[in-house]
Structures are given as C-alpha cells and as structure tokens.
mmCIF file with all atom_site columns, C-alpha atoms and ligand atoms in Angstrom:
data_model
loop_
_atom_site.group_PDB
_atom_site.id
_atom_site.type_symbol
_atom_site.label_atom_id
_atom_site.label_alt_id
_atom_site.label_comp_id
_atom_site.label_asym_id
_atom_site.label_entity_id
_atom_site.label_seq_id
_atom_site.pdbx_PDB_ins_code
_atom_site.Cartn_x
_atom_site.Cartn_y
_atom_site.Cartn_z
_atom_site.occupancy
_atom_site.B_iso_or_equiv
_atom_site.pdbx_formal_charge
_atom_site.auth_seq_id
_atom_site.auth_comp_id
_atom_site.auth_asym_id
_atom_site.auth_atom_id
_atom_site.pdbx_PDB_model_num
ATOM   1   C  CA  . MET A 1 1   ? 0.064  -0.016  -0.034 1.00 48.00 ? 1   MET A CA  1
ATOM   2   C  CA  . SER A 1 2   ? 1.413  3.755   -0.448 1.00 57.00 ? 2   SER A CA  1
ATOM   3   C  CA  . LEU A 1 3   ? 1.752  5.410   2.479  1.00 72.00 ? 3   LEU A CA  1
ATOM   4   C  CA  . GLY A 1 4   ? 2.874  9.219   3.139  1.00 89.00 ? 4   GLY A CA  1
ATOM   5   C  CA  . TRP A 1 5   ? 4.485  10.211  6.282  1.00 94.00 ? 5   TRP A CA  1
ATOM   6   C  CA  . SER A 1 6   ? 1.723  12.118  7.737  1.00 94.00 ? 6   SER A CA  1
ATOM   7   C  CA  . ARG A 1 7   ? -1.079 9.373   7.076  1.00 93.00 ? 7   ARG A CA  1
ATOM   8   C  CA  . ARG A 1 8   ? -2.276 7.520   9.616  1.00 94.00 ? 8   ARG A CA  1
ATOM   9   C  CA  . ALA A 1 9   ? -2.832 4.032   8.832  1.00 95.00 ? 9   ALA A CA  1
ATOM   10  C  CA  . PRO A 1 10  ? -4.303 0.714   10.741 1.00 96.00 ? 10  PRO A CA  1
ATOM   11  C  CA  . VAL A 1 11  ? -1.171 -1.092  12.366 1.00 97.00 ? 11  VAL A CA  1
ATOM   12  C  CA  . ASP A 1 12  ? -2.536 -4.421  10.935 1.00 96.00 ? 12  ASP A CA  1
ATOM   13  C  CA  . THR A 1 13  ? -2.617 -3.545  7.410  1.00 96.00 ? 13  THR A CA  1
ATOM   14  C  CA  . LEU A 1 14  ? 1.127  -2.018  7.809  1.00 96.00 ? 14  LEU A CA  1
ATOM   15  C  CA  . VAL A 1 15  ? 2.468  -4.924  9.470  1.00 97.00 ? 15  VAL A CA  1
ATOM   16  C  CA  . SER A 1 16  ? 0.803  -7.577  7.380  1.00 96.00 ? 16  SER A CA  1
ATOM   17  C  CA  . THR A 1 17  ? 1.926  -6.038  3.969  1.00 96.00 ? 17  THR A CA  1
ATOM   18  C  CA  . GLU A 1 18  ? 5.522  -4.955  5.517  1.00 97.00 ? 18  GLU A CA  1
ATOM   19  C  CA  . THR A 1 19  ? 5.027  -1.567  4.275  1.00 96.00 ? 19  THR A CA  1
ATOM   20  C  CA  . GLU A 1 20  ? 8.679  0.121   3.576  1.00 96.00 ? 20  GLU A CA  1
ATOM   21  C  CA  . LEU A 1 21  ? 9.037  4.219   3.537  1.00 96.00 ? 21  LEU A CA  1
ATOM   22  C  CA  . ASP A 1 22  ? 11.961 6.472   2.438  1.00 97.00 ? 22  ASP A CA  1
ATOM   23  C  CA  . PHE A 1 23  ? 10.755 9.898   4.167  1.00 97.00 ? 23  PHE A CA  1
ATOM   24  C  CA  . SER A 1 24  ? 11.991 13.228  4.647  1.00 97.00 ? 24  SER A CA  1
ATOM   25  C  CA  . ILE A 1 25  ? 9.760  15.477  7.169  1.00 97.00 ? 25  ILE A CA  1
ATOM   26  C  CA  . PRO A 1 26  ? 10.341 19.037  8.034  1.00 96.00 ? 26  PRO A CA  1
ATOM   27  C  CA  . LEU A 1 27  ? 11.133 19.516  11.920 1.00 96.00 ? 27  LEU A CA  1
ATOM   28  C  CA  . ALA A 1 28  ? 8.424  22.045  11.924 1.00 95.00 ? 28  ALA A CA  1
ATOM   29  C  CA  . GLU A 1 29  ? 5.959  19.156  11.095 1.00 96.00 ? 29  GLU A CA  1
ATOM   30  C  CA  . LEU A 1 30  ? 6.833  17.120  13.973 1.00 96.00 ? 30  LEU A CA  1
ATOM   31  C  CA  . PRO A 1 31  ? 4.182  18.114  16.663 1.00 94.00 ? 31  PRO A CA  1
ATOM   32  C  CA  . ARG A 1 32  ? 6.252  17.938  19.980 1.00 94.00 ? 32  ARG A CA  1
ATOM   33  C  CA  . VAL A 1 33  ? 10.005 17.892  18.547 1.00 94.00 ? 33  VAL A CA  1
ATOM   34  C  CA  . SER A 1 34  ? 8.880  21.309  16.995 1.00 93.00 ? 34  SER A CA  1
ATOM   35  C  CA  . HIS A 1 35  ? 8.163  23.044  20.357 1.00 91.00 ? 35  HIS A CA  1
ATOM   36  C  CA  . GLU A 1 36  ? 11.591 22.319  21.485 1.00 88.00 ? 36  GLU A CA  1
ATOM   37  C  CA  . LEU A 1 37  ? 13.360 24.026  18.769 1.00 88.00 ? 37  LEU A CA  1
ATOM   38  C  CA  . THR A 1 38  ? 14.958 27.481  18.326 1.00 85.00 ? 38  THR A CA  1
ATOM   39  C  CA  . SER A 1 39  ? 14.950 27.138  14.785 1.00 85.00 ? 39  SER A CA  1
ATOM   40  C  CA  . ARG A 1 40  ? 12.254 25.344  12.633 1.00 82.00 ? 40  ARG A CA  1
ATOM   41  C  CA  . ASP A 1 41  ? 14.178 24.400  9.970  1.00 89.00 ? 41  ASP A CA  1
ATOM   42  C  CA  . GLY A 1 42  ? 15.836 21.194  8.986  1.00 93.00 ? 42  GLY A CA  1
ATOM   43  C  CA  . GLU A 1 43  ? 14.457 17.911  8.333  1.00 96.00 ? 43  GLU A CA  1
ATOM   44  C  CA  . ALA A 1 44  ? 14.073 14.400  9.850  1.00 97.00 ? 44  ALA A CA  1
ATOM   45  C  CA  . ARG A 1 45  ? 15.193 11.913  7.098  1.00 97.00 ? 45  ARG A CA  1
ATOM   46  C  CA  . GLY A 1 46  ? 15.096 8.170   7.021  1.00 98.00 ? 46  GLY A CA  1
ATOM   47  C  CA  . HIS A 1 47  ? 13.305 5.180   6.432  1.00 98.00 ? 47  HIS A CA  1
ATOM   48  C  CA  . VAL A 1 48  ? 10.806 3.020   8.248  1.00 98.00 ? 48  VAL A CA  1
ATOM   49  C  CA  . ARG A 1 49  ? 9.845  -0.723  7.632  1.00 98.00 ? 49  ARG A CA  1
ATOM   50  C  CA  . PHE A 1 50  ? 6.589  -2.519  9.392  1.00 98.00 ? 50  PHE A CA  1
ATOM   51  C  CA  . SER A 1 51  ? 6.580  -6.144  10.139 1.00 97.00 ? 51  SER A CA  1
ATOM   52  C  CA  . ARG A 1 52  ? 5.765  -8.718  12.524 1.00 95.00 ? 52  ARG A CA  1
ATOM   53  C  CA  . GLN A 1 53  ? 8.290  -10.343 14.547 1.00 91.00 ? 53  GLN A CA  1
ATOM   54  C  CA  . LEU A 1 54  ? 7.440  -13.230 16.899 1.00 85.00 ? 54  LEU A CA  1
ATOM   55  C  CA  . GLY A 1 55  ? 3.783  -12.214 16.816 1.00 88.00 ? 55  GLY A CA  1
ATOM   56  C  CA  . GLN A 1 56  ? 4.507  -8.717  17.547 1.00 93.00 ? 56  GLN A CA  1
ATOM   57  C  CA  . ALA A 1 57  ? 3.956  -5.534  15.569 1.00 96.00 ? 57  ALA A CA  1
ATOM   58  C  CA  . VAL A 1 58  ? 7.459  -3.696  15.077 1.00 97.00 ? 58  VAL A CA  1
ATOM   59  C  CA  . ALA A 1 59  ? 8.557  -0.720  12.921 1.00 98.00 ? 59  ALA A CA  1
ATOM   60  C  CA  . ASP A 1 60  ? 12.391 -0.713  12.271 1.00 98.00 ? 60  ASP A CA  1
ATOM   61  C  CA  . LEU A 1 61  ? 13.144 3.074   12.137 1.00 97.00 ? 61  LEU A CA  1
ATOM   62  C  CA  . GLU A 1 62  ? 16.372 4.801   10.864 1.00 98.00 ? 62  GLU A CA  1
ATOM   63  C  CA  . VAL A 1 63  ? 16.173 8.653   11.595 1.00 98.00 ? 63  VAL A CA  1
ATOM   64  C  CA  . SER A 1 64  ? 18.838 11.322  11.249 1.00 97.00 ? 64  SER A CA  1
ATOM   65  C  CA  . ALA A 1 65  ? 18.353 15.037  11.739 1.00 97.00 ? 65  ALA A CA  1
ATOM   66  C  CA  . GLN A 1 66  ? 20.007 17.847  13.214 1.00 95.00 ? 66  GLN A CA  1
ATOM   67  C  CA  . PRO A 1 67  ? 17.704 19.979  15.320 1.00 93.00 ? 67  PRO A CA  1
ATOM   68  C  CA  . GLU A 1 68  ? 18.527 23.270  16.820 1.00 93.00 ? 68  GLU A CA  1
ATOM   69  C  CA  . VAL A 1 69  ? 18.527 23.831  20.511 1.00 91.00 ? 69  VAL A CA  1
ATOM   70  C  CA  . VAL A 1 70  ? 19.866 26.167  22.665 1.00 91.00 ? 70  VAL A CA  1
ATOM   71  C  CA  . CYS A 1 71  ? 22.953 25.528  24.728 1.00 93.00 ? 71  CYS A CA  1
ATOM   72  C  CA  . GLN A 1 72  ? 22.001 25.771  28.421 1.00 92.00 ? 72  GLN A CA  1
ATOM   73  C  CA  . ARG A 1 73  ? 25.989 26.982  29.069 1.00 91.00 ? 73  ARG A CA  1
ATOM   74  C  CA  . CYS A 1 74  ? 26.310 29.690  26.704 1.00 92.00 ? 74  CYS A CA  1
ATOM   75  C  CA  . MET A 1 75  ? 22.524 30.022  25.552 1.00 92.00 ? 75  MET A CA  1
ATOM   76  C  CA  . GLN A 1 76  ? 23.382 30.272  21.888 1.00 92.00 ? 76  GLN A CA  1
ATOM   77  C  CA  . PRO A 1 77  ? 21.810 28.078  19.133 1.00 92.00 ? 77  PRO A CA  1
ATOM   78  C  CA  . MET A 1 78  ? 23.573 24.635  18.265 1.00 93.00 ? 78  MET A CA  1
ATOM   79  C  CA  . ARG A 1 79  ? 22.797 21.588  16.125 1.00 92.00 ? 79  ARG A CA  1
ATOM   80  C  CA  . TRP A 1 80  ? 22.277 18.871  17.991 1.00 93.00 ? 80  TRP A CA  1
ATOM   81  C  CA  . PRO A 1 81  ? 23.030 15.813  15.811 1.00 93.00 ? 81  PRO A CA  1
ATOM   82  C  CA  . VAL A 1 82  ? 20.589 12.845  15.994 1.00 95.00 ? 82  VAL A CA  1
ATOM   83  C  CA  . LYS A 1 83  ? 21.267 9.556   14.467 1.00 96.00 ? 83  LYS A CA  1
ATOM   84  C  CA  . LEU A 1 84  ? 19.422 6.490   15.341 1.00 95.00 ? 84  LEU A CA  1
ATOM   85  C  CA  . GLN A 1 85  ? 18.192 3.221   14.521 1.00 96.00 ? 85  GLN A CA  1
ATOM   86  C  CA  . SER A 1 86  ? 15.513 1.334   16.711 1.00 94.00 ? 86  SER A CA  1
ATOM   87  C  CA  . ARG A 1 87  ? 13.328 -1.462  16.596 1.00 96.00 ? 87  ARG A CA  1
ATOM   88  C  CA  . VAL A 1 88  ? 9.677  -0.228  17.956 1.00 97.00 ? 88  VAL A CA  1
ATOM   89  C  CA  . ALA A 1 89  ? 7.268  -2.262  19.311 1.00 97.00 ? 89  ALA A CA  1
ATOM   90  C  CA  . LEU A 1 90  ? 3.540  -0.981  18.129 1.00 97.00 ? 90  LEU A CA  1
ATOM   91  C  CA  . VAL A 1 91  ? 1.381  -1.792  21.358 1.00 95.00 ? 91  VAL A CA  1
ATOM   92  C  CA  . SER A 1 92  ? -2.072 -0.818  21.941 1.00 91.00 ? 92  SER A CA  1
ATOM   93  C  CA  . ASP A 1 93  ? -2.558 -0.700  25.447 1.00 89.00 ? 93  ASP A CA  1
ATOM   94  C  CA  . TYR A 1 94  ? -0.060 -0.918  28.765 1.00 89.00 ? 94  TYR A CA  1
ATOM   95  C  CA  . ASP A 1 95  ? -0.658 -4.809  29.406 1.00 90.00 ? 95  ASP A CA  1
ATOM   96  C  CA  . ALA A 1 96  ? 0.798  -5.213  26.055 1.00 89.00 ? 96  ALA A CA  1
ATOM   97  C  CA  . ALA A 1 97  ? 4.002  -2.803  26.629 1.00 89.00 ? 97  ALA A CA  1
ATOM   98  C  CA  . ASP A 1 98  ? 4.641  -5.270  29.705 1.00 90.00 ? 98  ASP A CA  1
ATOM   99  C  CA  . ARG A 1 99  ? 4.828  -8.091  27.386 1.00 89.00 ? 99  ARG A CA  1
ATOM   100 C  CA  . VAL A 1 100 ? 7.413  -6.476  24.839 1.00 90.00 ? 100 VAL A CA  1
ATOM   101 C  CA  . PRO A 1 101 ? 10.561 -8.257  24.858 1.00 87.00 ? 101 PRO A CA  1
ATOM   102 C  CA  . GLU A 1 102 ? 13.852 -6.345  26.020 1.00 87.00 ? 102 GLU A CA  1
ATOM   103 C  CA  . GLY A 1 103 ? 15.613 -4.616  23.533 1.00 86.00 ? 103 GLY A CA  1
ATOM   104 C  CA  . LEU A 1 104 ? 12.825 -2.968  21.754 1.00 92.00 ? 104 LEU A CA  1
ATOM   105 C  CA  . GLU A 1 105 ? 11.213 0.136   22.487 1.00 92.00 ? 105 GLU A CA  1
ATOM   106 C  CA  . VAL A 1 106 ? 7.592  0.829   22.819 1.00 94.00 ? 106 VAL A CA  1
ATOM   107 C  CA  . PHE A 1 107 ? 5.268  2.989   21.111 1.00 95.00 ? 107 PHE A CA  1
ATOM   108 C  CA  . LEU A 1 108 ? 1.773  3.303   21.978 1.00 94.00 ? 108 LEU A CA  1
ATOM   109 C  CA  . VAL A 1 109 ? -0.650 3.141   19.241 1.00 95.00 ? 109 VAL A CA  1
ATOM   110 C  CA  . GLU A 1 110 ? -3.797 5.154   19.374 1.00 91.00 ? 110 GLU A CA  1
ATOM   111 C  CA  . ALA A 1 111 ? -6.995 3.530   17.853 1.00 91.00 ? 111 ALA A CA  1
ATOM   112 C  CA  . ASP A 1 112 ? -4.865 0.759   16.359 1.00 93.00 ? 112 ASP A CA  1
ATOM   113 C  CA  . SER A 1 113 ? -3.471 3.324   13.826 1.00 95.00 ? 113 SER A CA  1
ATOM   114 C  CA  . VAL A 1 114 ? -0.068 5.079   13.518 1.00 96.00 ? 114 VAL A CA  1
ATOM   115 C  CA  . SER A 1 115 ? 1.555  7.548   11.291 1.00 96.00 ? 115 SER A CA  1
ATOM   116 C  CA  . VAL A 1 116 ? 5.036  7.937   10.403 1.00 97.00 ? 116 VAL A CA  1
ATOM   117 C  CA  . ARG A 1 117 ? 5.200  11.042  11.629 1.00 97.00 ? 117 ARG A CA  1
ATOM   118 C  CA  . ASP A 1 118 ? 3.990  10.110  14.993 1.00 96.00 ? 118 ASP A CA  1
ATOM   119 C  CA  . LEU A 1 119 ? 6.647  7.419   15.016 1.00 97.00 ? 119 LEU A CA  1
ATOM   120 C  CA  . VAL A 1 120 ? 9.557  9.852   14.284 1.00 97.00 ? 120 VAL A CA  1
ATOM   121 C  CA  . ASP A 1 121 ? 8.559  12.509  16.426 1.00 96.00 ? 121 ASP A CA  1
ATOM   122 C  CA  . GLU A 1 122 ? 8.644  10.377  19.309 1.00 95.00 ? 122 GLU A CA  1
ATOM   123 C  CA  . GLU A 1 123 ? 12.014 8.961   18.421 1.00 96.00 ? 123 GLU A CA  1
ATOM   124 C  CA  . ILE A 1 124 ? 13.714 12.153  18.105 1.00 95.00 ? 124 ILE A CA  1
ATOM   125 C  CA  . MET A 1 125 ? 12.050 13.358  21.661 1.00 94.00 ? 125 MET A CA  1
ATOM   126 C  CA  . LEU A 1 126 ? 13.578 10.269  23.030 1.00 92.00 ? 126 LEU A CA  1
ATOM   127 C  CA  . ALA A 1 127 ? 17.213 11.338  21.703 1.00 93.00 ? 127 ALA A CA  1
ATOM   128 C  CA  . MET A 1 128 ? 17.136 14.909  22.501 1.00 91.00 ? 128 MET A CA  1
ATOM   129 C  CA  . PRO A 1 129 ? 19.152 16.103  25.793 1.00 89.00 ? 129 PRO A CA  1
ATOM   130 C  CA  . HIS A 1 130 ? 17.374 17.532  28.542 1.00 87.00 ? 130 HIS A CA  1
ATOM   131 C  CA  . VAL A 1 131 ? 19.995 19.803  28.715 1.00 91.00 ? 131 VAL A CA  1
ATOM   132 C  CA  . PRO A 1 132 ? 21.319 20.669  25.881 1.00 91.00 ? 132 PRO A CA  1
ATOM   133 C  CA  . ARG A 1 133 ? 25.079 21.595  26.021 1.00 92.00 ? 133 ARG A CA  1
ATOM   134 C  CA  . HIS A 1 134 ? 28.161 22.257  23.951 1.00 93.00 ? 134 HIS A CA  1
ATOM   135 C  CA  . ASP A 1 135 ? 30.874 19.766  24.080 1.00 89.00 ? 135 ASP A CA  1
ATOM   136 C  CA  . GLU A 1 136 ? 33.231 20.050  26.902 1.00 88.00 ? 136 GLU A CA  1
ATOM   137 C  CA  . ASP A 1 137 ? 36.150 20.637  24.655 1.00 87.00 ? 137 ASP A CA  1
ATOM   138 C  CA  . SER A 1 138 ? 34.513 23.480  22.790 1.00 87.00 ? 138 SER A CA  1
ATOM   139 C  CA  . GLU A 1 139 ? 35.068 27.327  23.156 1.00 88.00 ? 139 GLU A CA  1
ATOM   140 C  CA  . CYS A 1 140 ? 31.753 27.234  25.471 1.00 89.00 ? 140 CYS A CA  1
ATOM   141 C  CA  . ALA A 1 141 ? 33.132 25.068  27.868 1.00 87.00 ? 141 ALA A CA  1
ATOM   142 C  CA  . ARG A 1 142 ? 36.355 26.795  28.127 1.00 84.00 ? 142 ARG A CA  1
ATOM   143 C  CA  . ARG A 1 143 ? 35.165 30.214  28.882 1.00 78.00 ? 143 ARG A CA  1
ATOM   144 C  CA  . LYS A 1 144 ? 33.489 31.308  31.706 1.00 63.00 ? 144 LYS A CA  1
ATOM   145 C  CA  . VAL A 1 145 ? 30.183 32.635  31.573 1.00 53.00 ? 145 VAL A CA  1
ATOM   146 C  CA  . GLN A 1 146 ? 28.770 35.052  33.857 1.00 56.00 ? 146 GLN A CA  1
ATOM   147 C  CA  . LEU A 1 147 ? 24.911 35.141  33.775 1.00 60.00 ? 147 LEU A CA  1
ATOM   148 C  CA  . PRO A 1 148 ? 23.214 38.003  34.605 1.00 63.00 ? 148 PRO A CA  1
ATOM   149 C  CA  . GLY A 1 149 ? 21.743 37.568  38.160 1.00 65.00 ? 149 GLY A CA  1
ATOM   150 C  CA  . GLN A 1 150 ? 24.485 35.243  39.231 1.00 59.00 ? 150 GLN A CA  1
ATOM   151 C  CA  . PRO A 1 151 ? 26.824 35.940  42.160 1.00 58.00 ? 151 PRO A CA  1
ATOM   152 C  CA  . GLU A 1 152 ? 30.438 37.094  41.182 1.00 51.00 ? 152 GLU A CA  1
ATOM   153 C  CA  . GLU A 1 153 ? 33.399 34.943  40.933 1.00 50.00 ? 153 GLU A CA  1
ATOM   154 C  CA  . PRO A 1 154 ? 33.990 32.766  43.910 1.00 50.00 ? 154 PRO A CA  1
ATOM   155 C  CA  . GLU A 1 155 ? 37.369 34.820  44.721 1.00 46.00 ? 155 GLU A CA  1
ATOM   156 C  CA  . ASP A 1 156 ? 35.830 38.159  45.051 1.00 45.00 ? 156 ASP A CA  1
ATOM   157 C  CA  . ALA A 1 157 ? 32.727 36.491  46.508 1.00 43.00 ? 157 ALA A CA  1
ATOM   158 C  CA  . SER A 1 158 ? 35.048 35.103  49.703 1.00 44.00 ? 158 SER A CA  1
ATOM   159 C  CA  . ASP A 1 159 ? 37.240 38.295  49.731 1.00 45.00 ? 159 ASP A CA  1
ATOM   160 C  CA  . SER A 1 160 ? 34.110 40.500  50.430 1.00 44.00 ? 160 SER A CA  1
ATOM   161 C  CA  . GLN A 1 161 ? 32.027 37.922  52.467 1.00 45.00 ? 161 GLN A CA  1
ATOM   162 C  CA  . VAL A 1 162 ? 34.987 36.823  55.013 1.00 45.00 ? 162 VAL A CA  1
ATOM   163 C  CA  . GLN A 1 163 ? 36.645 40.294  55.402 1.00 47.00 ? 163 GLN A CA  1
ATOM   164 C  CA  . LYS A 1 164 ? 33.444 42.040  55.828 1.00 50.00 ? 164 LYS A CA  1
ATOM   165 C  CA  . PRO A 1 165 ? 32.355 40.323  58.792 1.00 52.00 ? 165 PRO A CA  1
ATOM   166 C  CA  . PHE A 1 166 ? 35.645 40.558  60.976 1.00 54.00 ? 166 PHE A CA  1
ATOM   167 C  CA  . ALA A 1 167 ? 35.765 44.447  60.008 1.00 56.00 ? 167 ALA A CA  1
ATOM   168 C  CA  . GLN A 1 168 ? 32.020 44.960  61.425 1.00 58.00 ? 168 GLN A CA  1
ATOM   169 C  CA  . LEU A 1 169 ? 33.123 42.950  64.364 1.00 58.00 ? 169 LEU A CA  1
ATOM   170 C  CA  . GLY A 1 170 ? 35.996 45.261  64.810 1.00 60.00 ? 170 GLY A CA  1
ATOM   171 C  CA  . GLU A 1 171 ? 33.762 47.950  64.691 1.00 60.00 ? 171 GLU A CA  1
ATOM   172 C  CA  . LEU A 1 172 ? 31.482 46.378  67.212 1.00 61.00 ? 172 LEU A CA  1
ATOM   173 C  CA  . LEU A 1 173 ? 34.615 45.731  69.670 1.00 64.00 ? 173 LEU A CA  1
ATOM   174 C  CA  . LYS A 1 174 ? 35.954 49.302  69.425 1.00 65.00 ? 174 LYS A CA  1
ATOM   175 C  CA  . ARG A 1 175 ? 32.457 50.378  70.493 1.00 62.00 ? 175 ARG A CA  1
ATOM   176 C  CA  . LYS A 1 176 ? 32.206 48.660  73.751 1.00 55.00 ? 176 LYS A CA  1
HETATM 177 ZN ZN1 . ZN  B 2 .   ? 27.362 26.699  24.672 1.00 80.32 ? 201 ZN  B ZN1 1
#
C-alpha cells in the first residue's frame, strides 16, 4: 500500500503488507519536537519498515536529523545531531507494553493506527538531551559565562564575605 509520512494507517495493514517508506519530514511538522526548537528549519530523514516479529507488530526505524536547540551554558543556538536506528514495538495498551521483549522500544498506538510522523516525533524526542550543551572541549566550555543575576566569581565573593564580618566585628569591639 502507498503511505505518506503524515498519514495514519492501521497497524495491522502496515505490518501484514510489510510497508516500507523513505521519508524526509520537515522538523516543523513534528508536533512535539517542533516545540523544542529555536529554529524550525531542517528535516528528519530516514527509512521505516513495518513487519511482524514473533507475533509482535514492529517498526524498524532509521532517522537522522540536526535539530537546533539552545546550549544551556552559553545560551547560543547549536545543532544537536540525532542519528538513530531502533526497533519499535507498536502496542495498543499498557498490558501489551509489558509483554514486549527486551531490546525493543515501545510505542503506544492510538486507535490501532499510526503515522510515520508520530513515530519519528517520539524517537527524536527520546534522543534529545534534557539539558543541551556544547561539547566539553568546545569554546563554550572553556569560557566562563557570567549570567545576569548570578553571584560574582568565587574569589571575589569570598574576599568580600570573609573580610566584611571581621571588619564589622572590629567596629563593634571598638564601641564597647
Ligand atoms: Zn554553549
């Protein structure tokens, strides 16, 4: 059967016909991923193949994408490379999810239908970092970033905090 990435189709049909699809989905069209992005350009490219393995409906999925997120250290936009290959079990309820063999990811299907868009959206979400940061050997990691509202550098802070109380104590003692 023919299938576009945006079209929802019954899981039974997809697996029994072993549907395969090459896709190129604009990241802006992925409902959850698009909310995480600073720039909505870019695409998720890959391939999906549906089949039944040991009685389980699965999607073998390959995806690569370069979503743009904000580095939480320097607050500059950065590309986060996603390249994944996963075997996803398509299940219709939590009981079925418990029976999925180890090594497979689980995707909860709504109303027995699924779209490639939903699968790709989920898989990229799982691959995105909670706190994106540039590499540890990057310019961003070497540079100390002073964010507005943060305390001064520790050396300065300790100077002022340690010396002031003694200075004040001295004043108090003089007065007695
Ligand atoms: Zn950074």
